[in-house]
PDB file of C-alpha atoms in Angstrom:
ATOM      1  CA  MET A 415       0.089  -0.015  -0.070  1.00  0.00           C
ATOM      2  CA  GLU A 416       1.314   3.604  -0.856  1.00  0.00           C
ATOM      3  CA  ASN A 417       2.405   5.580   2.144  1.00  0.00           C
ATOM      4  CA  PRO A 418       0.455   8.914   1.883  1.00  0.00           C
ATOM      5  CA  SER A 419       2.723  10.146   4.911  1.00  0.00           C
ATOM      6  CA  LYS A 420       5.761  10.300   2.397  1.00  0.00           C
ATOM      7  CA  ILE A 421       6.105  12.612  -0.616  1.00  0.00           C
ATOM      8  CA  VAL A 422       8.897  11.923  -3.003  1.00  0.00           C
ATOM      9  CA  GLU A 423       9.933  14.884  -5.300  1.00  0.00           C
ATOM     10  CA  GLY A 424      13.070  14.992  -7.465  1.00  0.00           C
ATOM     11  CA  GLY A 425      14.463  11.920  -5.773  1.00  0.00           C
ATOM     12  CA  VAL A 426      14.004  13.410  -2.284  1.00  0.00           C
ATOM     13  CA  GLU A 427      11.803  11.928   0.259  1.00  0.00           C
ATOM     14  CA  HIS A 428       9.748  14.223   2.506  1.00  0.00           C
ATOM     15  CA  VAL A 429       8.179  12.572   5.545  1.00  0.00           C
ATOM     16  CA  LEU A 430       5.095  14.371   6.950  1.00  0.00           C
ATOM     17  CA  GLY A 431       4.191  11.968   9.805  1.00  0.00           C
ATOM     18  CA  SER A 432       3.637   8.230  10.477  1.00  0.00           C
ATOM     19  CA  PHE A 433       1.195   5.711   8.627  1.00  0.00           C
ATOM     20  CA  ASP A 434      -0.183   2.948  10.442  1.00  0.00           C
ATOM     21  CA  GLY A 435      -1.713   1.323   7.282  1.00  0.00           C
ATOM     22  CA  LYS A 436      -5.107   2.865   7.826  1.00  0.00           C
ATOM     23  CA  LYS A 437      -4.396   6.696   8.736  1.00  0.00           C
ATOM     24  CA  VAL A 438      -1.568   9.221   8.834  1.00  0.00           C
ATOM     25  CA  ILE A 439      -0.455  10.737  11.992  1.00  0.00           C
ATOM     26  CA  TYR A 440       0.913  14.156  10.669  1.00  0.00           C
ATOM     27  CA  ASP A 441       3.685  16.069  12.532  1.00  0.00           C
ATOM     28  CA  PHE A 442       3.294  19.768  12.016  1.00  0.00           C
ATOM     29  CA  PRO A 443       7.101  20.605  12.212  1.00  0.00           C
ATOM     30  CA  LYS A 444       7.692  18.065   9.349  1.00  0.00           C
ATOM     31  CA  ILE A 445       4.803  19.702   7.329  1.00  0.00           C
ATOM     32  CA  LEU A 446       6.376  23.059   7.831  1.00  0.00           C
ATOM     33  CA  ALA A 447       9.797  21.684   6.672  1.00  0.00           C
ATOM     34  CA  TYR A 448       8.174  20.256   3.568  1.00  0.00           C
ATOM     35  CA  LEU A 449       6.347  23.408   2.884  1.00  0.00           C
ATOM     36  CA  ASN A 450       9.448  25.543   3.190  1.00  0.00           C
ATOM     37  CA  ALA A 451      11.288  23.183   0.715  1.00  0.00           C
ATOM     38  CA  LYS A 452       8.250  23.142  -1.820  1.00  0.00           C
ATOM     39  CA  GLY A 453       7.898  26.937  -1.447  1.00  0.00           C
ATOM     40  CA  LYS A 454      11.639  27.362  -2.568  1.00  0.00           C
ATOM     41  CA  GLN A 455      11.083  25.099  -5.525  1.00  0.00           C
ATOM     42  CA  LEU A 456       7.817  26.761  -6.601  1.00  0.00           C
ATOM     43  CA  PHE A 457       8.637  30.461  -5.765  1.00  0.00           C
ATOM     44  CA  GLY A 458      12.507  30.619  -5.605  1.00  0.00           C
ATOM     45  CA  ASN A 459      15.187  30.466  -2.944  1.00  0.00           C
ATOM     46  CA  GLU A 460      13.952  33.703  -1.393  1.00  0.00           C
ATOM     47  CA  PHE A 461      10.762  32.078  -0.324  1.00  0.00           C
ATOM     48  CA  ARG A 462      10.564  31.394   3.495  1.00  0.00           C
ATOM     49  CA  ILE A 463       7.868  30.798   6.005  1.00  0.00           C
ATOM     50  CA  PHE A 464       7.511  33.444   8.795  1.00  0.00           C
ATOM     51  CA  GLU A 465       7.083  32.322  12.302  1.00  0.00           C
ATOM     52  CA  GLU A 466       4.152  34.700  12.646  1.00  0.00           C
ATOM     53  CA  ASP A 467       2.307  32.558   9.996  1.00  0.00           C
ATOM     54  CA  HIS A 468       2.683  29.248  11.838  1.00  0.00           C
ATOM     55  CA  ALA A 469      -0.741  29.522  13.447  1.00  0.00           C
ATOM     56  CA  ILE A 470      -2.569  30.167  10.342  1.00  0.00           C
ATOM     57  CA  ILE A 471      -0.634  27.563   8.516  1.00  0.00           C
ATOM     58  CA  TYR A 472      -1.517  25.031  11.421  1.00  0.00           C
ATOM     59  CA  LYS A 473      -5.171  25.843  10.999  1.00  0.00           C
ATOM     60  CA  LEU A 474      -5.076  25.446   7.222  1.00  0.00           C
ATOM     61  CA  SER A 475      -2.874  22.311   7.479  1.00  0.00           C
ATOM     62  CA  ASN A 476      -5.377  20.763   9.717  1.00  0.00           C
ATOM     63  CA  TYR A 477      -8.200  21.600   7.138  1.00  0.00           C
ATOM     64  CA  TYR A 478      -6.061  20.141   4.197  1.00  0.00           C
ATOM     65  CA  ILE A 479      -5.298  16.819   6.053  1.00  0.00           C
ATOM     66  CA  ARG A 480      -9.100  16.495   6.964  1.00  0.00           C
ATOM     67  CA  ASP A 481      -8.372  16.487  10.826  1.00  0.00           C
ATOM     68  CA  ALA A 482     -12.228  16.979  11.613  1.00  0.00           C
ATOM     69  CA  GLU A 483     -11.333  17.155  15.413  1.00  0.00           C
ATOM     70  CA  SER A 484      -8.950  20.011  15.265  1.00  0.00           C
ATOM     71  CA  CYS A 485     -10.924  21.838  12.548  1.00  0.00           C
ATOM     72  CA  GLU A 486     -14.026  21.689  14.838  1.00  0.00           C
ATOM     73  CA  LYS A 487     -12.006  23.236  17.707  1.00  0.00           C
ATOM     74  CA  ALA A 488     -10.977  25.945  15.299  1.00  0.00           C
ATOM     75  CA  GLY A 489     -14.448  26.598  14.077  1.00  0.00           C
ATOM     76  CA  ILE A 490     -13.716  25.183  10.601  1.00  0.00           C
ATOM     77  CA  ASP A 491     -16.221  22.987   8.775  1.00  0.00           C
ATOM     78  CA  ILE A 492     -14.401  20.459   6.619  1.00  0.00           C
ATOM     79  CA  HIS A 493     -17.365  20.342   4.133  1.00  0.00           C
ATOM     80  CA  LYS A 494     -16.865  24.000   3.120  1.00  0.00           C
ATOM     81  CA  GLY A 495     -14.075  25.640   1.165  1.00  0.00           C
ATOM     82  CA  ILE A 496     -11.580  28.184   2.444  1.00  0.00           C
ATOM     83  CA  LEU A 497     -11.762  31.981   1.930  1.00  0.00           C
ATOM     84  CA  LEU A 498      -8.269  33.279   2.897  1.00  0.00           C
ATOM     85  CA  SER A 499      -8.434  36.972   3.568  1.00  0.00           C
ATOM     86  CA  GLY A 500      -5.811  39.456   4.582  1.00  0.00           C
ATOM     87  CA  PRO A 501      -3.904  42.536   3.421  1.00  0.00           C
ATOM     88  CA  VAL A 502      -1.918  42.848   0.243  1.00  0.00           C
ATOM     89  CA  GLY A 503       1.475  40.904   0.386  1.00  0.00           C
ATOM     90  CA  CYS A 504       0.696  38.778   3.389  1.00  0.00           C
ATOM     91  CA  GLY A 505       1.211  35.529   1.290  1.00  0.00           C
ATOM     92  CA  LYS A 506      -2.389  34.427   0.689  1.00  0.00           C
ATOM     93  CA  THR A 507      -1.782  33.249  -2.770  1.00  0.00           C
ATOM     94  CA  CYS A 508       1.463  31.521  -2.035  1.00  0.00           C
ATOM     95  CA  LEU A 509      -0.240  29.633   0.689  1.00  0.00           C
ATOM     96  CA  MET A 510      -3.150  28.473  -1.282  1.00  0.00           C
ATOM     97  CA  LYS A 511      -0.741  27.251  -4.155  1.00  0.00           C
ATOM     98  CA  LEU A 512       1.513  25.645  -1.458  1.00  0.00           C
ATOM     99  CA  LEU A 513      -0.824  23.985   0.846  1.00  0.00           C
ATOM    100  CA  ARG A 514      -2.518  21.672  -1.725  1.00  0.00           C
ATOM    101  CA  TYR A 515       0.697  19.807  -2.275  1.00  0.00           C
ATOM    102  CA  ILE A 516       0.738  18.288   1.323  1.00  0.00           C
ATOM    103  CA  VAL A 517      -2.199  15.886   0.235  1.00  0.00           C
ATOM    104  CA  PRO A 518      -1.262  14.822  -3.306  1.00  0.00           C
ATOM    105  CA  HIS A 519      -3.813  11.762  -2.868  1.00  0.00           C
ATOM    106  CA  GLN A 520      -6.532  14.501  -3.066  1.00  0.00           C
ATOM    107  CA  ARG A 521      -7.626  16.010  -6.090  1.00  0.00           C
ATOM    108  CA  ILE A 522      -5.672  19.282  -6.681  1.00  0.00           C
ATOM    109  CA  TYR A 523      -7.640  22.592  -7.429  1.00  0.00           C
ATOM    110  CA  GLU A 524      -6.491  25.217  -9.912  1.00  0.00           C
ATOM    111  CA  VAL A 525      -5.598  28.687  -8.688  1.00  0.00           C
ATOM    112  CA  ILE A 526      -7.139  31.248 -11.079  1.00  0.00           C
ATOM    113  CA  PRO A 527      -6.896  35.058 -10.847  1.00  0.00           C
ATOM    114  CA  SER A 528     -10.230  36.317 -10.526  1.00  0.00           C
ATOM    115  CA  ARG A 529      -9.413  39.262 -13.006  1.00  0.00           C
ATOM    116  CA  ASN A 530      -8.547  36.713 -15.693  1.00  0.00           C
ATOM    117  CA  ILE A 531     -11.909  35.166 -15.512  1.00  0.00           C
ATOM    118  CA  THR A 532     -13.530  38.564 -16.082  1.00  0.00           C
ATOM    119  CA  PHE A 533     -11.187  39.209 -18.951  1.00  0.00           C
ATOM    120  CA  ALA A 534     -12.193  35.833 -20.473  1.00  0.00           C
ATOM    121  CA  PHE A 535     -15.912  36.679 -20.037  1.00  0.00           C
ATOM    122  CA  ASN A 536     -15.483  40.127 -21.997  1.00  0.00           C
ATOM    123  CA  HIS A 537     -14.121  38.033 -24.933  1.00  0.00           C
ATOM    124  CA  ILE A 538     -15.963  34.774 -24.807  1.00  0.00           C
ATOM    125  CA  GLY A 539     -19.214  35.704 -22.899  1.00  0.00           C
ATOM    126  CA  TYR A 540     -21.320  33.607 -20.711  1.00  0.00           C
ATOM    127  CA  LYS A 541     -19.762  30.281 -21.433  1.00  0.00           C
ATOM    128  CA  VAL A 542     -17.048  31.330 -18.993  1.00  0.00           C
ATOM    129  CA  ILE A 543     -19.398  31.620 -16.114  1.00  0.00           C
ATOM    130  CA  GLU A 544     -20.652  27.946 -16.940  1.00  0.00           C
ATOM    131  CA  ASP A 545     -17.149  26.716 -17.299  1.00  0.00           C
ATOM    132  CA  TYR A 546     -16.034  27.837 -13.767  1.00  0.00           C
ATOM    133  CA  GLY A 547     -19.426  27.671 -12.060  1.00  0.00           C
ATOM    134  CA  ASN A 548     -20.611  24.322 -13.035  1.00  0.00           C
ATOM    135  CA  GLN A 549     -17.415  22.127 -12.814  1.00  0.00           C
ATOM    136  CA  GLY A 550     -13.857  21.847 -11.682  1.00  0.00           C
ATOM    137  CA  PHE A 551     -11.896  22.318  -8.716  1.00  0.00           C
ATOM    138  CA  PHE A 552     -10.803  26.170  -8.229  1.00  0.00           C
ATOM    139  CA  CYS A 553      -9.429  28.667  -5.919  1.00  0.00           C
ATOM    140  CA  PHE A 554     -10.406  32.209  -7.148  1.00  0.00           C
ATOM    141  CA  ASP A 555      -7.434  34.425  -6.364  1.00  0.00           C
ATOM    142  CA  ASP A 556      -8.009  38.131  -5.379  1.00  0.00           C
ATOM    143  CA  LEU A 557     -11.794  37.835  -5.291  1.00  0.00           C
ATOM    144  CA  GLY A 558     -13.585  41.138  -5.091  1.00  0.00           C
ATOM    145  CA  VAL A 559     -10.935  43.388  -6.835  1.00  0.00           C
ATOM    146  CA  GLU A 560     -11.619  42.209 -10.278  1.00  0.00           C
ATOM    147  CA  PRO A 561     -13.355  44.585 -12.794  1.00  0.00           C
ATOM    148  CA  PHE A 562     -16.923  44.034 -13.738  1.00  0.00           C
ATOM    149  CA  GLY A 563     -17.516  42.047 -16.952  1.00  0.00           C
ATOM    150  CA  ARG A 564     -18.944  43.505 -20.114  1.00  0.00           C
ATOM    151  CA  HIS A 565     -19.931  41.452 -23.178  1.00  0.00           C
ATOM    152  CA  TYR A 566     -21.617  42.937 -26.252  1.00  0.00           C
ATOM    153  CA  GLY A 567     -22.783  45.982 -24.277  1.00  0.00           C
ATOM    154  CA  LYS A 568     -24.249  43.994 -21.155  1.00  0.00           C
ATOM    155  CA  ASP A 569     -22.503  44.337 -17.670  1.00  0.00           C
ATOM    156  CA  CYS A 570     -22.112  41.464 -15.503  1.00  0.00           C
ATOM    157  CA  ASN A 571     -20.896  40.699 -12.042  1.00  0.00           C
ATOM    158  CA  VAL A 572     -19.068  37.754 -13.359  1.00  0.00           C
ATOM    159  CA  LEU A 573     -17.636  36.151 -10.111  1.00  0.00           C
ATOM    160  CA  GLY A 574     -20.809  36.973  -8.308  1.00  0.00           C
ATOM    161  CA  GLU A 575     -22.648  34.773 -10.900  1.00  0.00           C
ATOM    162  CA  ILE A 576     -20.055  32.121 -10.677  1.00  0.00           C
ATOM    163  CA  LEU A 577     -20.237  31.978  -6.942  1.00  0.00           C
ATOM    164  CA  ILE A 578     -23.923  31.503  -6.980  1.00  0.00           C
ATOM    165  CA  SER A 579     -23.386  28.513  -9.447  1.00  0.00           C
ATOM    166  CA  ARG A 580     -20.489  27.208  -7.081  1.00  0.00           C
ATOM    167  CA  HIS A 581     -23.057  27.283  -4.205  1.00  0.00           C
ATOM    168  CA  GLU A 582     -25.399  25.148  -6.064  1.00  0.00           C
ATOM    169  CA  LEU A 583     -22.417  22.789  -6.990  1.00  0.00           C
ATOM    170  CA  LEU A 584     -21.495  22.446  -3.364  1.00  0.00           C
ATOM    171  CA  LEU A 585     -25.006  21.439  -2.416  1.00  0.00           C
ATOM    172  CA  ASN A 586     -25.801  19.193  -5.050  1.00  0.00           C
ATOM    173  CA  HIS A 587     -22.296  17.518  -5.719  1.00  0.00           C
ATOM    174  CA  LYS A 588     -20.083  18.448  -2.577  1.00  0.00           C
ATOM    175  CA  VAL A 589     -17.579  20.151  -4.739  1.00  0.00           C
ATOM    176  CA  LEU A 590     -15.495  22.772  -2.629  1.00  0.00           C
ATOM    177  CA  THR A 591     -14.572  26.147  -3.856  1.00  0.00           C
ATOM    178  CA  HIS A 592     -11.576  28.295  -2.466  1.00  0.00           C
ATOM    179  CA  ALA A 593     -10.644  31.913  -2.747  1.00  0.00           C
ATOM    180  CA  THR A 594      -8.432  34.670  -1.432  1.00  0.00           C
ATOM    181  CA  THR A 595      -9.355  38.130  -0.894  1.00  0.00           C
ATOM    182  CA  ASN A 596      -8.024  41.508   0.442  1.00  0.00           C
ATOM    183  CA  LEU A 597     -11.675  42.688   1.248  1.00  0.00           C
ATOM    184  CA  ASN A 598     -13.466  42.520   4.581  1.00  0.00           C
ATOM    185  CA  ALA A 599     -16.979  41.119   4.843  1.00  0.00           C
ATOM    186  CA  GLU A 600     -18.696  44.601   4.482  1.00  0.00           C
ATOM    187  CA  GLU A 601     -16.730  45.221   1.375  1.00  0.00           C
ATOM    188  CA  MET A 602     -17.660  41.898   0.112  1.00  0.00           C
ATOM    189  CA  GLU A 603     -21.224  42.554   0.500  1.00  0.00           C
ATOM    190  CA  GLU A 604     -20.955  45.919  -1.193  1.00  0.00           C
ATOM    191  CA  ARG A 605     -19.151  44.464  -4.141  1.00  0.00           C
ATOM    192  CA  TYR A 606     -21.457  41.302  -4.672  1.00  0.00           C
ATOM    193  CA  GLY A 607     -24.664  42.097  -2.819  1.00  0.00           C
ATOM    194  CA  ASN A 608     -26.474  40.417   0.211  1.00  0.00           C
ATOM    195  CA  ARG A 609     -27.627  37.452  -2.200  1.00  0.00           C
ATOM    196  CA  VAL A 610     -24.098  36.466  -3.040  1.00  0.00           C
ATOM    197  CA  ARG A 611     -22.711  37.192   0.397  1.00  0.00           C
ATOM    198  CA  SER A 612     -25.384  34.941   2.110  1.00  0.00           C
ATOM    199  CA  ARG A 613     -24.133  31.994  -0.289  1.00  0.00           C
ATOM    200  CA  MET A 614     -20.554  32.892   0.475  1.00  0.00           C
ATOM    201  CA  ARG A 615     -21.293  32.102   4.216  1.00  0.00           C
ATOM    202  CA  GLN A 616     -22.223  28.518   3.166  1.00  0.00           C
ATOM    203  CA  LEU A 617     -19.556  28.209   0.594  1.00  0.00           C
ATOM    204  CA  PHE A 618     -16.508  29.305   2.740  1.00  0.00           C
ATOM    205  CA  ASN A 619     -14.658  28.987   6.003  1.00  0.00           C
ATOM    206  CA  LEU A 620     -13.325  32.452   6.487  1.00  0.00           C
ATOM    207  CA  VAL A 621      -9.783  32.252   7.668  1.00  0.00           C
ATOM    208  CA  ALA A 622      -8.064  35.672   8.068  1.00  0.00           C
ATOM    209  CA  PHE A 623      -4.515  37.119   8.574  1.00  0.00           C
ATOM    210  CA  ASP A 624      -4.076  39.901  10.886  1.00  0.00           C
ATOM    211  CA  SER A 625      -5.007  43.109   9.154  1.00  0.00           C
ATOM    212  CA  LYS A 626      -1.829  44.739  10.391  1.00  0.00           C
ATOM    213  CA  MET A 627       0.282  42.198   8.718  1.00  0.00           C
ATOM    214  CA  VAL A 628       3.170  43.807   6.858  1.00  0.00           C
ATOM    215  CA  ASP A 629       3.736  43.322   3.099  1.00  0.00           C
ATOM    216  CA  LYS A 630       6.196  40.490   2.794  1.00  0.00           C
ATOM    217  CA  ARG A 631       7.099  41.510  -0.832  1.00  0.00           C
ATOM    218  CA  LYS A 632       8.536  44.740   0.290  1.00  0.00           C
TER     219      LYS A 632
END
């Protein structure tokens, strides 16, 4: 039987915990060591995990490994997606790209910039809403700061429509949706309206960085 506690990449074996033949007992320091190595591979040698991020990474790691007991204590529902919020440059996108690799046996979602979806809508039209709303595993990056869509003279809140469809996808097929955002709850409601905001509460667990977090890219 394949050991899901071990990940082999480029001839290097990363051990994330122990496996008793039925379940993995994960070790958080080992997860951190793997994430640091994988981050350097994906984003360059300048990448590093900051100590002040350990708490949020621990919470998200428990979600990804489906540790229901730890998630319940943290107020996270493993049957919802993740909405990771925080100020510009705090590392939201990197984390959402990175954490999916600790569970290679699960289906990996694609991280898509929200603005790119709107641009595609402007060119292609409503098929884009169908493509992203009715299938697939996605993380919508920078949700809420994308422009409104416009196709053949008709305006459309593209991501708002997609989120409504993703809500139906969750209810009917248990397909999860993830997202990152710089906006707070009030700004989200102003951007998408109460109808979408109420569905977002069912779609997502809100996990937030400290609003005073500094821009790590500077």
